[in-house]
Short mmCIF file of C-alpha atoms and ligand atoms in Angstrom, two decimals:
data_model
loop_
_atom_site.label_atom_id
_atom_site.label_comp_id
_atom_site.label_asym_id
_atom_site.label_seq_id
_atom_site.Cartn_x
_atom_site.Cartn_y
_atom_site.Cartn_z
CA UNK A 1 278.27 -10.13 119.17
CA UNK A 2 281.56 -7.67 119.08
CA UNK A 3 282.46 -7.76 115.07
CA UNK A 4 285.35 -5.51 115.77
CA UNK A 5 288.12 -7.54 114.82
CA UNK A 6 290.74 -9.05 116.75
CA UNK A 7 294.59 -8.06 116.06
CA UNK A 8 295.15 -11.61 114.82
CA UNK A 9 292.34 -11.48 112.21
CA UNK A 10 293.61 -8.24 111.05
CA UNK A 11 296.96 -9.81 110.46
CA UNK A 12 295.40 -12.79 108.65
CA UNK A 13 293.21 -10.38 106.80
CA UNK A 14 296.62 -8.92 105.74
CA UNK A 15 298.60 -11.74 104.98
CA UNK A 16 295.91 -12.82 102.36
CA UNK A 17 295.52 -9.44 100.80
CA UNK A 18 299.02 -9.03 100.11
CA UNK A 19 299.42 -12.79 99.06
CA UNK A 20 296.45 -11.86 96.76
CA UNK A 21 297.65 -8.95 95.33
CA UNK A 22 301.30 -9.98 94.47
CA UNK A 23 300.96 -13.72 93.82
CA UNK A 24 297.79 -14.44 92.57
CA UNK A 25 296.52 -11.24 90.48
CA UNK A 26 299.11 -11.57 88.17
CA UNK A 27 298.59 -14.33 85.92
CA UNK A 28 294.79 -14.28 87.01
CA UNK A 29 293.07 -13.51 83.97
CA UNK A 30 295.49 -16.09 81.53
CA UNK A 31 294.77 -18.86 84.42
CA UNK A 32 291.01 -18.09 83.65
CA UNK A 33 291.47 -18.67 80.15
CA UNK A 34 293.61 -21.88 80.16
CA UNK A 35 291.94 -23.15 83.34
CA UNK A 36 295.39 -23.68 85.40
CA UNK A 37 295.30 -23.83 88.90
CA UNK A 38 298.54 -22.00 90.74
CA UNK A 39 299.37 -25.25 92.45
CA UNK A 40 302.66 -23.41 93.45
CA UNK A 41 301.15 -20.46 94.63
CA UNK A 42 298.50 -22.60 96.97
CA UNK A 43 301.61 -24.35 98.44
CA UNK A 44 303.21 -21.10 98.92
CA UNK A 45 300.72 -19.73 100.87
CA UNK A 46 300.33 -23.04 102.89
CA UNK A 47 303.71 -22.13 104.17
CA UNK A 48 302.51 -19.89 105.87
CA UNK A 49 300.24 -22.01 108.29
CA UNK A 50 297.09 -20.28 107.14
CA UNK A 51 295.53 -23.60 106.45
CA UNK A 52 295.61 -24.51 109.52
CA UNK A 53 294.11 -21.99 110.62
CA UNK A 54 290.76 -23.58 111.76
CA UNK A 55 292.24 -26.61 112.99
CA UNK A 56 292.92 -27.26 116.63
CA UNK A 57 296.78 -27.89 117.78
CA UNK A 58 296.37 -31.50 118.31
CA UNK A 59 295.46 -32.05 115.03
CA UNK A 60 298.73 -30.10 113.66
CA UNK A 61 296.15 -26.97 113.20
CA UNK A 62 296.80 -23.46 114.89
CA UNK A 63 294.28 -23.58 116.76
CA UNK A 64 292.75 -20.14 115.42
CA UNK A 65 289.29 -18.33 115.11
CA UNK A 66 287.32 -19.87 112.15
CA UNK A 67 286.29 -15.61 111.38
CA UNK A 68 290.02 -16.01 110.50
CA UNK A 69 289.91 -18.49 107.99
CA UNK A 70 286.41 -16.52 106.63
CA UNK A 71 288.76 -13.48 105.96
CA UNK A 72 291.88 -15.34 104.54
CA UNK A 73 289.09 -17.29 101.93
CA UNK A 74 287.09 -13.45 101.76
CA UNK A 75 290.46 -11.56 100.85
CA UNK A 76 291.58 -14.37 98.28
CA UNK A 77 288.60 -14.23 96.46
CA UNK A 78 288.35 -10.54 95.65
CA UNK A 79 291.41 -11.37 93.68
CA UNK A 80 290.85 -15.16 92.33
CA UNK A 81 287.51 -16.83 93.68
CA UNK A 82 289.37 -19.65 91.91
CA UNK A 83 291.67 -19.71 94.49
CA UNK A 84 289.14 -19.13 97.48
CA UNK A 85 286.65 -22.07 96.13
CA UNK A 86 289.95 -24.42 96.29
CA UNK A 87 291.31 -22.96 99.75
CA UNK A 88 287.61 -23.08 101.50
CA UNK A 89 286.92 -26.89 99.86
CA UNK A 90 290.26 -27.93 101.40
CA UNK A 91 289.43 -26.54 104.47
CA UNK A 92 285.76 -26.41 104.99
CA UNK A 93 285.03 -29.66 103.22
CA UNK A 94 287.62 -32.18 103.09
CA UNK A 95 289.17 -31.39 106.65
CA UNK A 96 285.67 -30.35 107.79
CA UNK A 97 284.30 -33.39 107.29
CA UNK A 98 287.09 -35.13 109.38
CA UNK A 99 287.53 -32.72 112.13
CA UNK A 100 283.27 -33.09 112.61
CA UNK A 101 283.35 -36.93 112.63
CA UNK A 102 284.10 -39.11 115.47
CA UNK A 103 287.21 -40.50 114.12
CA UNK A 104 289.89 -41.44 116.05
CA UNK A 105 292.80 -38.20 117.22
CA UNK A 106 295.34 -40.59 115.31
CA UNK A 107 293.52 -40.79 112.02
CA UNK A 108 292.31 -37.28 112.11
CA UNK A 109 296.26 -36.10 112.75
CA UNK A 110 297.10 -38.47 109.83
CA UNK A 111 295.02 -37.15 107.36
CA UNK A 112 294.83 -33.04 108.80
CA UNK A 113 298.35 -32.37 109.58
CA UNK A 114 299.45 -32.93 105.68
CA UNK A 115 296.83 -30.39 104.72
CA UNK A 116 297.67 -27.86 107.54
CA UNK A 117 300.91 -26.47 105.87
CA UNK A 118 299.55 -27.20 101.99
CA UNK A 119 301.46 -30.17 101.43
CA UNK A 120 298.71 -32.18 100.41
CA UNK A 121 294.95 -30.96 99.16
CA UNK A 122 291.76 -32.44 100.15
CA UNK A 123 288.68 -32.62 97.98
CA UNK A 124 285.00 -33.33 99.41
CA UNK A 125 282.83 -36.57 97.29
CA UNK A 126 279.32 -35.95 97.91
CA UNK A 127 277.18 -35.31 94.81
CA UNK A 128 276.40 -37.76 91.97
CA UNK A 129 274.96 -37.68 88.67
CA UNK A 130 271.86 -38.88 90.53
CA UNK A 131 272.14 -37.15 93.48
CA UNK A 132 272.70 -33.19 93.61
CA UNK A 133 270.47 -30.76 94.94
CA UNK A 134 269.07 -34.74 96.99
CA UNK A 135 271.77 -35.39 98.54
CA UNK A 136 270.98 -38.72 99.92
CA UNK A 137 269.70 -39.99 96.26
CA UNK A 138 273.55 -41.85 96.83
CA UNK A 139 274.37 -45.05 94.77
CA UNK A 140 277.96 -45.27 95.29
CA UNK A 141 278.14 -48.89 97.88
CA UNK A 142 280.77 -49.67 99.92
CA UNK A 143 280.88 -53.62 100.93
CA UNK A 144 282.93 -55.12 103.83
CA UNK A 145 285.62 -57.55 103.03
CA UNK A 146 287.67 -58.41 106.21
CA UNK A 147 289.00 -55.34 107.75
CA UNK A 148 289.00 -53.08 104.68
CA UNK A 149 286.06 -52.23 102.32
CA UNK A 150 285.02 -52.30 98.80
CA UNK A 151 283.76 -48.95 97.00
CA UNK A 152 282.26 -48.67 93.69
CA UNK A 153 280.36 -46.03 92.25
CA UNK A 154 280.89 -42.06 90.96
CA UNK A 155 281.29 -38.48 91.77
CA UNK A 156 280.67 -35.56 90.18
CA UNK A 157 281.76 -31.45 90.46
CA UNK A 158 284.51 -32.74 92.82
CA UNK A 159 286.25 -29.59 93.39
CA UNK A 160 290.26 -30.10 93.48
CA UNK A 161 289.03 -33.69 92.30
CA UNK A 162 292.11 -34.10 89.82
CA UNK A 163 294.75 -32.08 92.31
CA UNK A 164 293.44 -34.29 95.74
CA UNK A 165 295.90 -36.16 97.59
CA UNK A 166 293.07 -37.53 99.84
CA UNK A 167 289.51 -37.41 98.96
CA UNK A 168 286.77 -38.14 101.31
CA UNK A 169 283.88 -40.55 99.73
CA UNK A 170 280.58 -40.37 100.96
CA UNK A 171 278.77 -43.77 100.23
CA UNK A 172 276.15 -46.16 101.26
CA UNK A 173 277.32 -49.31 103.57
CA UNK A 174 273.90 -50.43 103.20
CA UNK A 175 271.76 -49.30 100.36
CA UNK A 176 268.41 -50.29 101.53
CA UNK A 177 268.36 -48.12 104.84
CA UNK A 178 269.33 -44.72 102.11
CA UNK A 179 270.59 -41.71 104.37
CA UNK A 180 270.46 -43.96 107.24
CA UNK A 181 273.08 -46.30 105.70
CA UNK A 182 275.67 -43.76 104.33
CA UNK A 183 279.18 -43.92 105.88
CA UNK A 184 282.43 -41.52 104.71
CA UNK A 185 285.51 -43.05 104.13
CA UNK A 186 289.20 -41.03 103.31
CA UNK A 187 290.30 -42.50 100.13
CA UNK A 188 293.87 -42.01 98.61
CA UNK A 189 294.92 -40.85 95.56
CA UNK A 190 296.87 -43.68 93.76
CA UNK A 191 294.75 -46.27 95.48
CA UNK A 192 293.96 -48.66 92.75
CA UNK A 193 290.79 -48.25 90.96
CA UNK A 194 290.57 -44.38 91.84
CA UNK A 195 290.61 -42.27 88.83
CA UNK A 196 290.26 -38.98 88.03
CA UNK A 197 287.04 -39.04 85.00
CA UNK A 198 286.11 -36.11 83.51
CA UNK A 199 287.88 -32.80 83.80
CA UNK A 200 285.50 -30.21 83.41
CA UNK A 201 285.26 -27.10 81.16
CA UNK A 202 283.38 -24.46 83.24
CA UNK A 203 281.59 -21.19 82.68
CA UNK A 204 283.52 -19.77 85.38
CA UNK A 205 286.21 -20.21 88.79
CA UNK A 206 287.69 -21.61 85.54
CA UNK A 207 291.86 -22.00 87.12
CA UNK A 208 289.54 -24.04 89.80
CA UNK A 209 290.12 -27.84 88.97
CA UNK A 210 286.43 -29.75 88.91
CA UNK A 211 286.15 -33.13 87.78
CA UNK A 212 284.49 -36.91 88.39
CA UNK A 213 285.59 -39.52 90.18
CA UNK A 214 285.60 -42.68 89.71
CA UNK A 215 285.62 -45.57 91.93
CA UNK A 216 286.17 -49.29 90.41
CA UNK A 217 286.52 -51.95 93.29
CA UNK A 218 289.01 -49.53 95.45
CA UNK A 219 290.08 -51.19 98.69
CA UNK A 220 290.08 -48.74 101.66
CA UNK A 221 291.34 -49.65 104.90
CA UNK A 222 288.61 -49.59 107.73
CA UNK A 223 290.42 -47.30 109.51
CA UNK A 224 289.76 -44.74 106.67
CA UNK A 225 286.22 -44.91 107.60
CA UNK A 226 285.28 -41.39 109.46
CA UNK A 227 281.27 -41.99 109.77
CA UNK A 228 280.32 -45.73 110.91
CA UNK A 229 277.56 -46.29 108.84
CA UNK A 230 274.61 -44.45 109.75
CA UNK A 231 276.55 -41.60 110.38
CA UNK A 232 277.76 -40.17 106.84
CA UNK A 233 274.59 -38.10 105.86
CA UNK A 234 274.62 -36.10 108.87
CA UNK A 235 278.51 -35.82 109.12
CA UNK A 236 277.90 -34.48 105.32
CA UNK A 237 274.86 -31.94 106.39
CA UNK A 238 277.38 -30.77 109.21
CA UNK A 239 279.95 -30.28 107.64
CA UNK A 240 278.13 -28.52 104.28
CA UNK A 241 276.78 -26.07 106.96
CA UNK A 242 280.75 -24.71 107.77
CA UNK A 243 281.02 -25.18 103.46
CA UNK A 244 278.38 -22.61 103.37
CA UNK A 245 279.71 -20.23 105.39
CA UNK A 246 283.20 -20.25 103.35
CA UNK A 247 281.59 -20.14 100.09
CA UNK A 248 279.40 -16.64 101.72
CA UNK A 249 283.14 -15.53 101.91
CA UNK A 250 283.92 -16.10 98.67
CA UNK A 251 280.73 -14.65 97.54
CA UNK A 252 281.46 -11.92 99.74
CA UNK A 253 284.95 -11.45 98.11
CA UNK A 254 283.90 -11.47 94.74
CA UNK A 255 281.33 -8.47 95.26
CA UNK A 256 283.84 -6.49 97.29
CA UNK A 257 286.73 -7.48 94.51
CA UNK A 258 284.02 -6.15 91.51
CA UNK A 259 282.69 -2.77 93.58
CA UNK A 260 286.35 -1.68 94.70
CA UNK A 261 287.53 -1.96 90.39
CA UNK A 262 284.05 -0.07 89.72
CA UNK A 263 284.33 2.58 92.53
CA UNK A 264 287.97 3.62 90.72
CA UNK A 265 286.96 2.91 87.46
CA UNK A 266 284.39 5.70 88.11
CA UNK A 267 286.39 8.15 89.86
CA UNK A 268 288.69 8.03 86.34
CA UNK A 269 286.20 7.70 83.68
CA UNK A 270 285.21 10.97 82.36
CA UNK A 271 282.08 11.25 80.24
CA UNK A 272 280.10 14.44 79.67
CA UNK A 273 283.30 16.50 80.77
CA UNK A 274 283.15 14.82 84.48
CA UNK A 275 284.06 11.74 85.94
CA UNK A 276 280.97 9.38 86.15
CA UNK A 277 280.99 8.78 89.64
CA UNK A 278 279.01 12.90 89.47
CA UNK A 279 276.46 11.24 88.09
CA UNK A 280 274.21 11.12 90.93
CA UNK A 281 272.08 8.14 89.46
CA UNK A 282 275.52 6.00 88.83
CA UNK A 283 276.77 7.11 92.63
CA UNK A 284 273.66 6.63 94.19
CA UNK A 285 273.33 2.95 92.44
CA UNK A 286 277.36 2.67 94.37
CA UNK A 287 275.32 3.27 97.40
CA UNK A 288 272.96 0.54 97.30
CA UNK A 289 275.97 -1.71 96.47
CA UNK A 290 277.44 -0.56 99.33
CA UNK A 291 274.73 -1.08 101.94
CA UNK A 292 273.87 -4.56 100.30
CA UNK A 293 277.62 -5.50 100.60
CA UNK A 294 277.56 -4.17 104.43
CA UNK A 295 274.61 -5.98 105.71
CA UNK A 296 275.89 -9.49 103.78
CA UNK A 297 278.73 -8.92 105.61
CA UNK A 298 277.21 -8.76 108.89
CA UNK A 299 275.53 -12.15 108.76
CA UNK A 300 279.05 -13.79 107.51
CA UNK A 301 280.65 -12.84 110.19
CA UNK A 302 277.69 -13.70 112.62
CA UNK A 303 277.43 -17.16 110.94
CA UNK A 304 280.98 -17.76 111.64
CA UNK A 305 280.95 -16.45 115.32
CA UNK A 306 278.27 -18.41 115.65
CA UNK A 307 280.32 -21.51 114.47
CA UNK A 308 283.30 -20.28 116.48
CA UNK A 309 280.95 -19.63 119.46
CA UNK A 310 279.31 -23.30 119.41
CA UNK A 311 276.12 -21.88 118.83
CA UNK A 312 273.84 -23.33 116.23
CA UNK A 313 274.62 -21.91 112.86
CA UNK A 314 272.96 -24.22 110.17
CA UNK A 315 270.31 -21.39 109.52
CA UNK A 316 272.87 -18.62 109.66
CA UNK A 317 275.25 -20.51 107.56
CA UNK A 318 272.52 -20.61 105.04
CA UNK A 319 271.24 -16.88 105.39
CA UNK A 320 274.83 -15.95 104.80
CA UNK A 321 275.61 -18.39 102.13
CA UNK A 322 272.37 -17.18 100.15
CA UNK A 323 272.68 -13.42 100.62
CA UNK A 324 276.30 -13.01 100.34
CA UNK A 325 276.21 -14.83 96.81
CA UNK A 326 273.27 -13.31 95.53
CA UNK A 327 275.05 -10.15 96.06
CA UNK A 328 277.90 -11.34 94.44
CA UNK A 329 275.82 -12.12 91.30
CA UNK A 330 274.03 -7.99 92.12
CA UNK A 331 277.44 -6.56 92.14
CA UNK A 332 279.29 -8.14 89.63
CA UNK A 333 276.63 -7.87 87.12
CA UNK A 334 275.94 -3.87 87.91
CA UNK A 335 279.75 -3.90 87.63
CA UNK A 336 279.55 -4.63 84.14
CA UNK A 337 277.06 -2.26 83.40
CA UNK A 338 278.83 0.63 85.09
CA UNK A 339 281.95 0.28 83.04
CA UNK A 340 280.10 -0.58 80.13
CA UNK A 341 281.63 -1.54 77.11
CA UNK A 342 285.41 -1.99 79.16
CA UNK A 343 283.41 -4.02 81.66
CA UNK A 344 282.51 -6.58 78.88
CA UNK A 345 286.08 -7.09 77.98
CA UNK A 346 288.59 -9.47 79.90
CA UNK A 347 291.35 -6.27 81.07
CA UNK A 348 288.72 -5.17 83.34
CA UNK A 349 288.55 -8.91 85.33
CA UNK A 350 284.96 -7.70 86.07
CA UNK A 351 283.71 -10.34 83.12
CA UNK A 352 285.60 -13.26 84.84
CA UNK A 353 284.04 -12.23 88.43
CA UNK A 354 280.55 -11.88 87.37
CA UNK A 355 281.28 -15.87 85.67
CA UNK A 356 282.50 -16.35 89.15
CA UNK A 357 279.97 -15.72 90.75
CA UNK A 358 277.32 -17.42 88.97
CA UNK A 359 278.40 -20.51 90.64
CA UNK A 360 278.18 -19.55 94.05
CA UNK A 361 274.78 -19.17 94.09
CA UNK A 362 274.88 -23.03 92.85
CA UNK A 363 277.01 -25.16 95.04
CA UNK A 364 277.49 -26.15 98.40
CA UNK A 365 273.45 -25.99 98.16
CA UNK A 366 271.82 -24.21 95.71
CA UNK A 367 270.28 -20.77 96.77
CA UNK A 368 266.95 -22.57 96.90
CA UNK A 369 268.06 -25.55 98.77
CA UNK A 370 269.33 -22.47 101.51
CA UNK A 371 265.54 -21.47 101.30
CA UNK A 372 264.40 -25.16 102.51
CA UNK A 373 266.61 -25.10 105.29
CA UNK A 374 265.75 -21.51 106.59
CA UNK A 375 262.18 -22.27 106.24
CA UNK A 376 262.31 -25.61 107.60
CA UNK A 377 263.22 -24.09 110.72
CA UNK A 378 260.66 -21.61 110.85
CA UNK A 379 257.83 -23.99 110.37
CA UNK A 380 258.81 -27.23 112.59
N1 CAA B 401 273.31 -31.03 110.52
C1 CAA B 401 273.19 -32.25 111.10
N2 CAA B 401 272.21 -33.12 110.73
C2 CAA B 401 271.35 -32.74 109.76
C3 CAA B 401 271.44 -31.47 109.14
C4 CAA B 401 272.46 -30.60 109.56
N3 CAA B 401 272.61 -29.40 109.01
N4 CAA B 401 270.47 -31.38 108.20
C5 CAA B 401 269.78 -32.53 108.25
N5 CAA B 401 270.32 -33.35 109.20
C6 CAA B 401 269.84 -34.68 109.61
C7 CAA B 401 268.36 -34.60 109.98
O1 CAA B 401 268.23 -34.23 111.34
C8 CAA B 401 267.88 -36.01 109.73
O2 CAA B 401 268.21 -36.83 110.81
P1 CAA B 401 267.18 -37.94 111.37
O3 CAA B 401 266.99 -38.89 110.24
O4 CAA B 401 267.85 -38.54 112.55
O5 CAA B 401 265.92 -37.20 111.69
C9 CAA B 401 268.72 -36.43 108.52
O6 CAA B 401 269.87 -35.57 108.49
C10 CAA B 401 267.98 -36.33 107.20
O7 CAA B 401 267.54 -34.98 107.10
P2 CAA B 401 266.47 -34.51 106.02
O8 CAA B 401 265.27 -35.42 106.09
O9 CAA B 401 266.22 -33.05 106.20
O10 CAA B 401 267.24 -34.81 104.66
P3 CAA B 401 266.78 -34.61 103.17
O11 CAA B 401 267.11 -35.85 102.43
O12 CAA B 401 265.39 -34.09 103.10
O13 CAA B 401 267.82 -33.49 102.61
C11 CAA B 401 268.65 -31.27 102.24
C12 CAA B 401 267.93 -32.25 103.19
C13 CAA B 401 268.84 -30.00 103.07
C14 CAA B 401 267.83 -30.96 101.02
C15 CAA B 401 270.03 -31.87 101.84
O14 CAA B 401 269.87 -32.96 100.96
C16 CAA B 401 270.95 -30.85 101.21
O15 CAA B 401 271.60 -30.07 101.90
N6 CAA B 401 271.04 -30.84 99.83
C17 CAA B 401 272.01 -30.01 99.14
C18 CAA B 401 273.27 -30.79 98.90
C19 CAA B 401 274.48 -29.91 98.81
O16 CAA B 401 274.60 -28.89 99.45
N7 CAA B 401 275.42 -30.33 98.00
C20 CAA B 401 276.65 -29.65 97.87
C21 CAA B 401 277.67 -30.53 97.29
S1 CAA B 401 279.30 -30.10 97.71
C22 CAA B 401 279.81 -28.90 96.65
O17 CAA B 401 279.06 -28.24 96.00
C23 CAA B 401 281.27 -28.69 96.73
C24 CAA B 401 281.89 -27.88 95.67
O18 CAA B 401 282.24 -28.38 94.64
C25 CAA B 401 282.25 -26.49 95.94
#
């Protein structure tokens, strides 16, 4: 596996780090506060074609390497891992979920292309009040009437859930079979009976919009329907293994985005007539960092070769996903400490990135749920 990277990546790498730095750290810290997402920034950037990025040419994608995408999501997130959770549940998620399923080129064009260039945002309706961590504890039904179908039921923690243009449900076609009846459907915002519930006020990716939604009688075209039933759980597990790898990224962001402010907060910050960074026990705690952040970042970018590659990657996708964010949490919180009393106030951003990263150790599969997949595989 040759991690040098490509010229292309590079440039993607440096498209996103300079979108980062001009468009999206400014304003950063009061979107954080008043939990605003940069809608106009996110279509700005869509310009660009980066969102297509992962998408192949026939869908209205570019056809590009999926390490690509993992750097655009990585770079955007050691600025705003708001930004990167919204960009990688777009893309990983929401158009995940359709490029994996079997539906037809047509359908997959229809509801891709939009989302290619950031005219429209996708959001991903999996979990339930009743079904998190167990995925397949499912209640929301959906009931055939002709040739369209009937959904009621809930989600929860839908990520871009208020912003979504399109919004793909995962729901149970026949409730008695469980996983083995669950189907996926694309469902349209303005359909009637789709609501946005409950905005939600988080701890952190705060300027990252999170809400339930709600699903009263909504009438979705057959056509809409991505998995036949039968097919929806494993479309779901599929496409939460490419999830994983994007939120590693963003985990992966955050702890470079915290260890680069700490490593020049240290060089300046003079205590005991020296800058800390002489003090052998604070540089030597930078090296551990370091070496932490270095091997998390070889097993993203295996996980996503592997992807790329068409080589299994649900265990890599979940070594990555765990490691990179519990790293994340490592750094973030030792960033803190190492600027002490600045790192406890907002100016710093470390604060913010250490709420940030709490969550990525949470969802797309909590770090424990990564442990039952890894270890499911050792012991078959
Ligand atoms: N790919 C394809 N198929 C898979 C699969 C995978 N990765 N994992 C499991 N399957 C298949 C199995 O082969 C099995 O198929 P058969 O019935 O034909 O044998 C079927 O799915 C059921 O598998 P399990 O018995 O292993 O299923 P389970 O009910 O025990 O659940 C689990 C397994 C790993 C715990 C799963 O429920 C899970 O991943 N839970 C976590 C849910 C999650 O990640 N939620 C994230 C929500 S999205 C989010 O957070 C977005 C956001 O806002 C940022």
């Amino acid at each position: 596996m040759n991690f040098t990277l490509t010229q292309d990546q590079q440039q993607i790498q440096q498209l996103a780090r300079t979108f980062a730095e001009k468009e999206l750290l400014p304003g950063v810290r009061e979107r954080d506060e008043k939990s605003e997402f940069p809608l106009e920034a996110f279509r700005k950037l869509g310009k660009t074609g980066i969102y297509g990025l992962p998408y192949s040419t026939e869908v209205g994608g570019l056809g590009g390497s999926y390490l690509s995408y993992i750097l655009a999501v990585e770079e955007l997130s050691k600025v705003d891992a708001s930004f990167g959770i919204a960009f990688s549940v777009d893309t990983s998620l929401y158009g995940g979920s359709i490029m994996n399923s079997s539906a037809p080129e047509a359908i997959k064009k229809k509801f891709l292309a939009p989302i290619t260039y950031g005219e429209k945002i996708g959001s991903f309706g999996l979990t339930e009040h009743t079904a998190g961590s167990d995925a397949g504890g499912q209640r929301t039904v959906a009931v055939k009437d002709g040739d369209s179908y009937i959904i009621n039921g809930s989600k929860c923690f839908n990520t871009n859930g208020p912003l979504a243009d399109y919004t793909v449900i995962y729901c149970l076609t026949d409730p008695a079979l469980g996983t083995k009846g669950m189907a996926a459907f694309v469902v349209e915002k303005g359909t009637p009976g789709f609501t946005v519930g409950k905005v939600e006020n988080k701890m952190g990716i705060r300027s990252a919009l999170v809400s339930d939604m709600h699903l009263e009688n909504v009438r979705v075209p057959a056509e809409n329907m991505i998995a036949q039933p039968g097919e929806g759980f494993k479309l779901a597990m599929k496409t939460l293994d490419g999830g994983r790898i994007g939120v590693a990224a963003q985990g992966l962001g955050i702890a470079k985005g915290a260890f680069e402010i700490t490593r020049k907060y240290m060089m300046e910050r003079e205590q005991f007539g020296k800058p800390i960074c002489k003090q052998q026990y604070l540089a030597f705690k930078m090296a551990e960092l370091q070496t932490k952040i270095q091997a998390a970042e070889l097993l993203l970018y295996k996980a996503a070769t592997c992807k790329e590659e068409g080589q299994p990657y649900t265990v890599p996708a979940a070594m990555a996903k765990m490691t990179c964010t519990n790293v994340a949490m490592e750094v973030t919180t030792e960033a803190v400490q190492l600027l002490g009393g600045n790192g406890y106030m907002k100016d710093y951003h470390v604060e913010r990135m250490m709420r940030d990263a709490k969550i990525t150790q949470i969802y797309e599969g909590t770090n424990e749920i990564q442990k039952l997949v890894i270890s499911g595989q050792l012991f078959r």
